Coordinates of C-alpha atoms in Angstrom, one line a residue:
X1 CA 189.8 43.8 40.0
X2 CA 187.4 46.6 39.1
X3 CA 185.6 44.5 36.6
X4 CA 185.1 41.8 39.2
X5 CA 183.7 44.4 41.5
X6 CA 181.3 45.6 38.8
X7 CA 180.3 42.0 38.2
X8 CA 179.5 41.4 41.8
X9 CA 177.4 44.5 42.0
X10 CA 175.5 43.7 38.8
X11 CA 175.1 40.0 39.3
X12 CA 174.4 39.9 43.0
X13 CA 173.5 43.4 44.0
X14 CA 170.8 44.0 41.3
X15 CA 168.7 40.9 42.1
X16 CA 169.1 41.5 45.8
X17 CA 167.9 45.1 45.4
X18 CA 165.0 44.1 43.2
X19 CA 163.9 41.4 45.6
X20 CA 164.1 43.6 48.7
X21 CA 162.3 46.5 47.1
X22 CA 159.7 44.6 45.1
X23 CA 156.1 45.2 46.1
X24 CA 153.9 42.1 46.4
X25 CA 150.4 42.7 45.0
X26 CA 147.9 39.9 45.2
X27 CA 145.5 39.8 42.3
X28 CA 142.1 41.6 42.9
X29 CA 138.9 40.9 41.0
X30 CA 138.9 44.3 39.2
X31 CA 136.5 43.2 36.4
X32 CA 134.0 41.7 38.9
X33 CA 134.0 44.8 41.0
X34 CA 133.5 47.0 37.9
X35 CA 130.6 44.8 36.8
X36 CA 128.8 45.4 40.1
X37 CA 128.4 49.1 39.1
X38 CA 126.6 48.1 35.9
X39 CA 123.7 46.4 37.6
X40 CA 120.9 47.6 39.8
X41 CA 119.9 45.9 43.0
X42 CA 116.4 44.5 43.1
X43 CA 113.8 44.5 46.0
X44 CA 110.8 42.3 45.7
X45 CA 108.0 43.7 47.9
X46 CA 105.3 41.0 48.5
X47 CA 101.8 42.1 49.1
X48 CA 99.2 39.5 50.0
X49 CA 95.7 40.1 48.6
X50 CA 93.0 38.7 50.9
X51 CA 89.2 38.6 50.3
X52 CA 86.0 36.9 51.3
X53 CA 84.9 34.4 48.7
X54 CA 81.3 35.2 49.6
X55 CA 81.8 38.8 48.6
X56 CA 83.9 38.4 45.5
X57 CA 85.1 35.5 43.4
X58 CA 88.8 34.6 43.1
X59 CA 88.8 35.0 39.3
X60 CA 87.7 38.6 39.8
X61 CA 90.4 39.3 42.3
X62 CA 93.0 37.9 39.9
X63 CA 91.7 40.3 37.2
X64 CA 92.0 43.2 39.7
X65 CA 95.6 42.2 40.4
X66 CA 96.4 42.3 36.7
X67 CA 94.7 45.6 36.3
X68 CA 96.6 47.1 39.3
X69 CA 100.1 46.2 38.1
X70 CA 100.6 49.0 35.5
X71 CA 99.3 51.6 38.0
X72 CA 101.7 50.4 40.6
X73 CA 104.6 50.4 38.1
X74 CA 103.8 54.0 37.1
X75 CA 103.9 55.1 40.7
X76 CA 107.1 53.2 41.6
X77 CA 110.1 55.4 41.1
X78 CA 113.2 53.4 40.2
X79 CA 115.7 56.3 40.5
X80 CA 119.1 55.5 41.9
X81 CA 120.6 52.0 42.1
X82 CA 117.6 50.0 43.2
X83 CA 114.6 48.6 41.3
X84 CA 111.5 48.1 43.4
X85 CA 108.9 45.6 42.4
X86 CA 105.5 45.3 44.2
X87 CA 104.2 41.8 43.8
X88 CA 100.5 41.2 44.5
X89 CA 99.5 37.6 45.1
X90 CA 96.7 35.6 46.7
X91 CA 98.2 33.6 49.6
X92 CA 97.0 30.2 50.8
X93 CA 96.6 31.8 54.3
X94 CA 96.3 35.5 55.1
X95 CA 98.1 37.2 58.0
X96 CA 101.5 35.7 57.6
X97 CA 102.9 38.3 55.2
X98 CA 104.5 41.7 56.0
X99 CA 101.9 43.5 53.8
X100 CA 98.3 42.5 53.3
X101 CA 95.4 44.3 51.5
X102 CA 91.8 43.1 52.0
X103 CA 89.3 43.6 49.3
X104 CA 85.9 43.9 51.0
X105 CA 82.6 45.7 51.3
X106 CA 83.1 46.0 55.0
X107 CA 84.5 49.6 54.9
X108 CA 83.1 52.5 56.9
X109 CA 83.9 55.0 54.2
X110 CA 84.1 53.2 50.8
X111 CA 86.0 56.1 49.3
X112 CA 88.8 55.8 51.8
X113 CA 91.2 52.9 52.6
X114 CA 91.4 52.1 56.2
X115 CA 93.8 50.2 58.4
X116 CA 92.8 47.1 60.3
X117 CA 94.5 44.2 62.2
X118 CA 94.2 42.2 59.0
X119 CA 95.9 44.8 56.8
X120 CA 94.8 47.6 54.5
X121 CA 91.0 47.4 53.8
X122 CA 89.9 48.6 50.4
X123 CA 86.3 48.6 49.3
X124 CA 85.3 46.7 46.2
X125 CA 83.3 49.7 45.3
X126 CA 86.4 51.9 45.1
X127 CA 88.2 49.3 43.1
X128 CA 85.5 49.3 40.5
X129 CA 85.3 53.0 40.4
X130 CA 88.8 54.4 40.6
X131 CA 91.4 51.6 40.5
X132 CA 94.2 54.2 40.1
X133 CA 93.6 55.5 43.6
X134 CA 93.7 52.0 44.9
X135 CA 97.3 51.7 43.6
X136 CA 98.2 55.0 45.4
X137 CA 96.7 53.6 48.6
X138 CA 98.9 50.5 48.4
X139 CA 102.0 52.6 47.7
X140 CA 101.4 54.7 50.8
X141 CA 100.5 51.6 52.9
X142 CA 103.9 49.9 52.2
X143 CA 105.7 53.2 52.8
X144 CA 107.7 52.9 49.6
X145 CA 108.7 56.6 49.5
X146 CA 110.1 56.3 53.0
X147 CA 112.2 53.3 52.1
X148 CA 113.4 54.9 48.9
X149 CA 114.4 58.1 50.6
X150 CA 116.7 56.2 53.0
X151 CA 118.3 54.3 50.1
X152 CA 118.7 57.5 47.9
X153 CA 120.4 59.2 50.9
X154 CA 123.3 56.8 50.4
X155 CA 124.3 58.7 47.2
X156 CA 122.6 62.0 48.0
X157 CA 123.7 63.3 51.5
X158 CA 121.6 66.4 51.1
X159 CA 118.5 64.3 51.9
X160 CA 119.8 64.1 55.5
X161 CA 119.2 67.8 55.9
X162 CA 115.8 68.0 54.0
X163 CA 114.1 64.8 55.3
X164 CA 113.4 64.5 59.1
X165 CA 113.0 60.7 59.1
X166 CA 116.3 60.2 57.2
X167 CA 118.1 62.7 59.5
X168 CA 116.8 61.0 62.7
X169 CA 117.9 57.4 61.8
X170 CA 121.2 56.0 62.8
X171 CA 123.6 55.0 60.0
X172 CA 123.0 51.4 58.9
X173 CA 125.6 49.1 60.5
X174 CA 126.1 45.4 61.1
X175 CA 126.2 45.9 64.8
X176 CA 124.8 48.3 67.4
X177 CA 125.3 48.8 71.1
X178 CA 122.3 50.1 73.0
X179 CA 123.3 52.0 76.2
X180 CA 120.5 52.5 78.7
X181 CA 121.3 55.2 81.2
X182 CA 119.5 56.5 84.2
X183 CA 120.6 60.0 85.1
X184 CA 119.9 61.2 88.7
X185 CA 120.8 64.9 89.1
X186 CA 120.4 64.9 92.9
X187 CA 120.6 61.4 94.6
X188 CA 119.9 63.0 98.0
X189 CA 116.6 64.4 96.9
X190 CA 115.5 61.8 94.3
X191 CA 115.4 58.3 95.9
X192 CA 114.0 55.7 93.6
X193 CA 114.5 52.1 93.0
X194 CA 116.0 52.0 89.5
X195 CA 115.4 48.3 88.7
X196 CA 117.4 48.9 85.6
X197 CA 118.7 45.4 85.1
X198 CA 115.3 43.8 85.6
X199 CA 113.6 46.5 83.4
X200 CA 116.0 46.0 80.5
X201 CA 115.8 42.2 80.7
X202 CA 112.0 42.3 80.7
X203 CA 111.4 45.0 78.0
X204 CA 114.6 45.6 76.0
X205 CA 115.8 42.0 75.7
X206 CA 112.7 40.7 73.8
X207 CA 113.0 43.7 71.4
X208 CA 116.6 42.9 70.6
X209 CA 115.8 39.2 70.1
X210 CA 113.0 40.1 67.7
X211 CA 115.5 42.0 65.6
X212 CA 118.2 39.4 65.8
X213 CA 118.4 39.1 62.0
X214 CA 118.8 42.9 61.5
X215 CA 122.1 43.4 63.2
X216 CA 124.3 42.2 66.1
X217 CA 122.5 44.1 68.9
X218 CA 123.9 44.3 72.4
X219 CA 123.0 46.5 75.4
X220 CA 124.5 47.9 78.5
X221 CA 123.1 49.8 81.5
X222 CA 124.5 52.4 83.7
X223 CA 123.6 55.0 86.4
X224 CA 124.9 58.6 86.2
X225 CA 124.7 61.0 89.1
X226 CA 125.0 64.7 89.6
X227 CA 124.4 65.9 86.1
X228 CA 122.3 69.1 86.0
X229 CA 120.3 70.3 82.9
X230 CA 121.7 73.5 81.5
X231 CA 118.2 74.9 81.2
X232 CA 115.7 74.8 84.0
X233 CA 112.0 74.3 83.3
X234 CA 109.8 77.4 83.1
X235 CA 106.6 77.7 85.1
X236 CA 103.4 78.6 83.3
X237 CA 100.2 78.5 85.4
X238 CA 100.2 75.0 87.1
X239 CA 102.7 73.3 84.9
X240 CA 106.4 73.5 84.0
X241 CA 107.8 73.3 80.5
X242 CA 111.0 73.2 78.5
X243 CA 111.1 74.8 75.1
X244 CA 111.6 72.5 72.1
X245 CA 114.4 74.8 70.8
X246 CA 116.4 74.1 74.0
X247 CA 116.2 70.3 73.9
X248 CA 119.4 69.8 71.8
X249 CA 121.3 71.7 74.5
X250 CA 120.1 69.3 77.2
X251 CA 122.2 66.5 75.7
X252 CA 125.6 68.2 76.1
X253 CA 126.2 67.8 79.8
X254 CA 124.8 64.2 79.7
X255 CA 126.8 63.2 76.6
X256 CA 130.1 63.9 78.2
X257 CA 129.3 61.4 81.0
X258 CA 127.9 58.6 78.9
X259 CA 131.2 56.9 78.0
X260 CA 130.0 55.9 74.5
X261 CA 132.9 55.5 72.0
X262 CA 131.6 54.4 68.6
X263 CA 129.2 55.7 66.0
X264 CA 127.1 52.5 66.4
X265 CA 126.2 53.4 70.0
X266 CA 122.5 54.2 70.6
X267 CA 121.6 56.0 73.8
X268 CA 118.4 55.6 75.7
X269 CA 118.4 58.0 78.5
X270 CA 115.9 58.2 81.5
X271 CA 116.5 61.6 83.1
X272 CA 114.9 61.8 86.6
X273 CA 113.3 65.2 87.1
X274 CA 112.9 66.7 90.5
X275 CA 109.4 66.6 92.0
X276 CA 109.2 70.4 92.1
X277 CA 109.1 70.4 88.3
X278 CA 105.9 68.2 88.1
X279 CA 104.0 68.1 85.9
X280 CA 106.5 68.7 83.1
X281 CA 105.7 69.5 79.5
X282 CA 107.6 70.3 76.3
X283 CA 106.5 73.5 74.5
X284 CA 106.8 73.0 70.7
X285 CA 107.8 75.6 68.3
X286 CA 104.2 76.1 67.4
X287 CA 103.3 76.9 71.0
X288 CA 101.5 73.7 71.9
X289 CA 102.3 71.8 75.1
X290 CA 103.4 68.2 74.5
X291 CA 102.3 66.1 77.4
X292 CA 104.9 63.3 77.0
X293 CA 108.2 64.9 78.0
X294 CA 110.5 62.9 75.7
X295 CA 112.4 63.7 72.5
X296 CA 114.6 62.2 69.9
X297 CA 118.2 63.3 69.2
X298 CA 119.0 62.5 65.6
X299 CA 121.6 59.8 65.2
X300 CA 122.3 59.8 68.9
X301 CA 119.4 58.4 70.9
X302 CA 116.2 59.2 72.8
X303 CA 115.7 61.0 76.1
X304 CA 112.8 60.6 78.5
X305 CA 112.4 63.3 81.2
X306 CA 110.8 61.1 83.9
X307 CA 108.4 62.5 86.4
X308 CA 109.4 61.2 89.9
X309 CA 106.6 62.8 91.9
X310 CA 104.8 60.3 94.1
X311 CA 106.9 57.4 92.9
X312 CA 109.2 54.9 94.7
X313 CA 110.5 53.1 91.7
X314 CA 110.9 53.6 87.9
X315 CA 107.9 52.2 86.0
X316 CA 109.9 50.5 83.2
X317 CA 106.7 49.4 81.4
X318 CA 106.0 53.1 80.7
X319 CA 109.5 54.2 80.1
X320 CA 110.4 51.5 77.6
X321 CA 107.1 51.8 75.8
X322 CA 108.3 55.4 75.0
X323 CA 112.0 54.7 74.5
X324 CA 111.5 51.6 72.3
X325 CA 109.0 53.5 70.1
X326 CA 111.8 56.1 69.6
X327 CA 114.4 53.4 69.1
X328 CA 112.4 52.2 66.1
X329 CA 112.7 55.6 64.6
X330 CA 116.5 55.5 65.2
X331 CA 116.5 52.2 63.3
X332 CA 114.9 53.8 60.3
X333 CA 111.1 53.5 60.9
X334 CA 108.5 56.2 60.9
X335 CA 106.9 57.2 64.3
X336 CA 104.2 54.8 65.3
X337 CA 103.8 55.4 69.0
X338 CA 104.2 51.7 69.7
X339 CA 107.0 49.6 71.1
X340 CA 105.9 46.5 69.3
X341 CA 107.4 45.5 66.0
X342 CA 105.0 44.5 63.3
X343 CA 105.9 42.2 60.3
X344 CA 105.6 45.3 58.1
X345 CA 108.1 47.3 60.2
X346 CA 110.5 44.4 60.4
X347 CA 110.4 44.0 56.6
X348 CA 111.1 47.7 56.1
X349 CA 114.0 47.7 58.5
X350 CA 115.6 44.6 57.0
X351 CA 115.1 45.9 53.4
X352 CA 116.8 49.2 54.3
X353 CA 119.7 47.4 56.0
X354 CA 120.1 44.9 53.1
X355 CA 120.1 47.5 50.4
X356 CA 122.4 49.8 52.3
X357 CA 124.9 47.0 53.0
X358 CA 125.0 46.0 49.3
X359 CA 125.5 49.5 48.1
X360 CA 128.0 50.5 50.7
X361 CA 130.0 47.3 50.0
X362 CA 130.1 48.2 46.3
X363 CA 131.2 51.7 47.1
X364 CA 133.9 50.5 49.5
X365 CA 135.3 48.0 47.0
X366 CA 135.4 50.7 44.3
X367 CA 137.2 53.0 46.7
X368 CA 139.8 50.3 47.3
X369 CA 140.4 49.7 43.6
X370 CA 140.9 53.4 43.0
X371 CA 143.3 53.5 46.0
X372 CA 145.3 50.6 44.7
X373 CA 145.6 52.1 41.3
X374 CA 146.7 55.5 42.7
X375 CA 149.5 54.0 44.8
X376 CA 151.6 51.5 42.6
X377 CA 153.9 50.5 45.5
X378 CA 151.0 49.5 47.8
X379 CA 151.4 46.0 49.2
X380 CA 148.3 43.9 48.6
X381 CA 148.5 40.8 50.8
X382 CA 146.7 37.5 50.1
X383 CA 144.4 38.0 53.0
X384 CA 143.2 41.3 51.5
X385 CA 142.5 39.6 48.2
X386 CA 140.5 36.9 50.0
X387 CA 138.5 39.5 51.8
X388 CA 137.7 41.3 48.6
X389 CA 136.7 38.1 46.9
X390 CA 134.5 37.2 49.8
X391 CA 132.8 40.6 49.6
X392 CA 132.2 40.3 45.9
X393 CA 130.7 36.8 46.4
X394 CA 128.6 38.1 49.3
X395 CA 127.2 40.9 47.2
X396 CA 126.3 38.6 44.3
X397 CA 124.6 36.1 46.7
X398 CA 122.7 38.9 48.4
X399 CA 121.4 40.2 45.1
X400 CA 120.4 36.7 44.0
X401 CA 118.5 36.3 47.2
X402 CA 116.7 39.6 46.7
X403 CA 115.7 38.5 43.3
X404 CA 114.3 35.3 44.8
X405 CA 112.4 37.2 47.5
X406 CA 114.6 35.7 50.3
X407 CA 115.1 38.9 52.3
X408 CA 116.7 37.4 55.4
X409 CA 119.2 35.4 53.4
X410 CA 120.0 38.5 51.4
X411 CA 120.5 40.5 54.7
X412 CA 122.8 37.8 56.0
X413 CA 125.0 37.8 52.9
X414 CA 125.0 41.5 52.6
X415 CA 126.2 41.9 56.2
X416 CA 129.0 39.5 55.6
X417 CA 129.9 41.3 52.4
X418 CA 130.1 44.7 54.1
X419 CA 132.2 43.4 56.9
X420 CA 134.6 41.9 54.5
X421 CA 134.8 45.0 52.3
X422 CA 135.4 47.3 55.2
X423 CA 138.0 45.1 56.7
X424 CA 139.9 44.9 53.4
X425 CA 139.8 48.7 52.9
X426 CA 140.9 49.5 56.5
X427 CA 143.6 46.8 56.7
X428 CA 146.7 48.2 58.6
X429 CA 149.1 47.0 55.9
X430 CA 147.3 49.4 53.5
X431 CA 146.9 52.3 55.8
X432 CA 150.6 52.2 56.6
X433 CA 151.7 53.0 53.0
X434 CA 149.4 56.0 52.7
X435 CA 152.0 57.9 54.8
X436 CA 155.2 56.5 53.2
X437 CA 155.9 58.6 50.0
X438 CA 158.7 58.0 47.5
X439 CA 161.0 60.8 48.9
X440 CA 161.2 58.9 52.2
X441 CA 162.3 55.8 50.3
X442 CA 165.1 57.7 48.7
X443 CA 166.1 59.1 52.1
X444 CA 166.5 55.4 53.3
X445 CA 168.2 53.9 50.3
X446 CA 170.7 56.7 49.4
X447 CA 172.8 56.4 52.6
X448 CA 173.1 52.6 51.9
X449 CA 174.0 52.7 48.2
X450 CA 176.0 55.9 47.9
X451 CA 179.1 54.8 49.9
X452 CA 179.3 51.7 47.6
X453 CA 178.3 53.2 44.4
X454 CA 180.3 56.5 44.5
X455 CA 183.8 54.8 44.5
X456 CA 182.7 52.5 41.7
X457 CA 181.6 55.5 39.6
X458 CA 184.8 57.4 40.3
X459 CA 186.9 54.3 39.4
X460 CA 184.9 53.8 36.2
X461 CA 185.5 57.4 35.1
X462 CA 189.2 57.0 35.8
X463 CA 189.3 53.8 33.7
X464 CA 187.5 55.6 30.9
X465 CA 190.1 58.4 31.0
X466 CA 193.0 56.0 30.8
X467 CA 191.4 54.1 28.0
X468 CA 190.9 57.3 26.0
X469 CA 194.5 58.4 26.5
X470 CA 195.8 55.0 25.4
X471 CA 193.6 55.2 22.4
X472 CA 194.9 58.6 21.4
X473 CA 198.5 57.5 21.7
X474 CA 197.8 54.5 19.5
X475 CA 196.2 56.8 16.8

């Protein structure tokens, strides 16, 4: 009888226990993810070289391009995980490329490069005299160091505290929600026609459509009332001013009323100032008076302190020209003072986004692999394996597109890869096991197996005693 019970436990109980406690782990492409760490991403930066055939022959321009290449390479730092390649070429038609340099004699100061609607104008005299300086002019024109700083900040967070343009910019994401808010501290005294829906449709909607490839951009509008500033403007002669050092504190009472909920929310705030504080200025830390009372809050948004004196409605042409210029800085560009997006700026934004998505995706996949290896009993479902595989394929396609100079295709693939990588890492089935250690498993299984196992063990010991006694008698 006891042997039968043992047989039942061993033959039926053991497979049942093994099946019910086994952890399913779908196969992940470990080797492919590891291989991603061994290669650098590549960014092809195309620069069109334009010229007037009456001023210089094409053969001479081709010689100049060859001569410039080593000087550009020597000034292109390839630190970090990205290789930057500046490619000079003569296009069939100028004006359609993000970067254009014009070799010409039509320069006011031949020793200096100057900007023009056609691109960066460089005198032929300077090219013949100091070609190394020409390479430096091109490097500064394409804002290579600015782009490199943003990419290096992915692996070096200290750059966020040392570089203002890196600190200002929002973290690169695959989607953003722009929240436009009009704040009226005293509706009884400030009576303006907000025209917020019409203003955003006319000025913000075209901006968003222009950047449709960059990310999934959406916007919302709202009106907030009865929010006072914690610091009142100070009067000085015939003007009022707010100190630059107090500007960060102005955000606090407004932020609590905004209703934003994610790190991908960008706030554009139009704060209606009372007429008694007109004209309003911002006093900088150096003591100068800034005529335009607007400021940027790093990784949060932009605020315009709107002068309501002698107005019946908000002039959205003026407000959005200011706010969109600051929105461009929040999306990683340098201050330009313009709300328009040039081909150069679009290229820089898309390059920053693409490289960030690729590098962040690789980091996320490596974190997932380390997590899986550190928790042997973690369940890895087939859907997670599919997401990881999709992320790896997206990264490879993005890098191939970058090598081919297809930036928009690379951005598309990199965005898909990052979404897939982050979904796999934050899957609920993975997160649940992070808080389910082995001691809890013992606490669950012991009450089930102990009542069955203890009598069997006691019976087995009793049988062993009887067998030993019978053996001693036989001897």
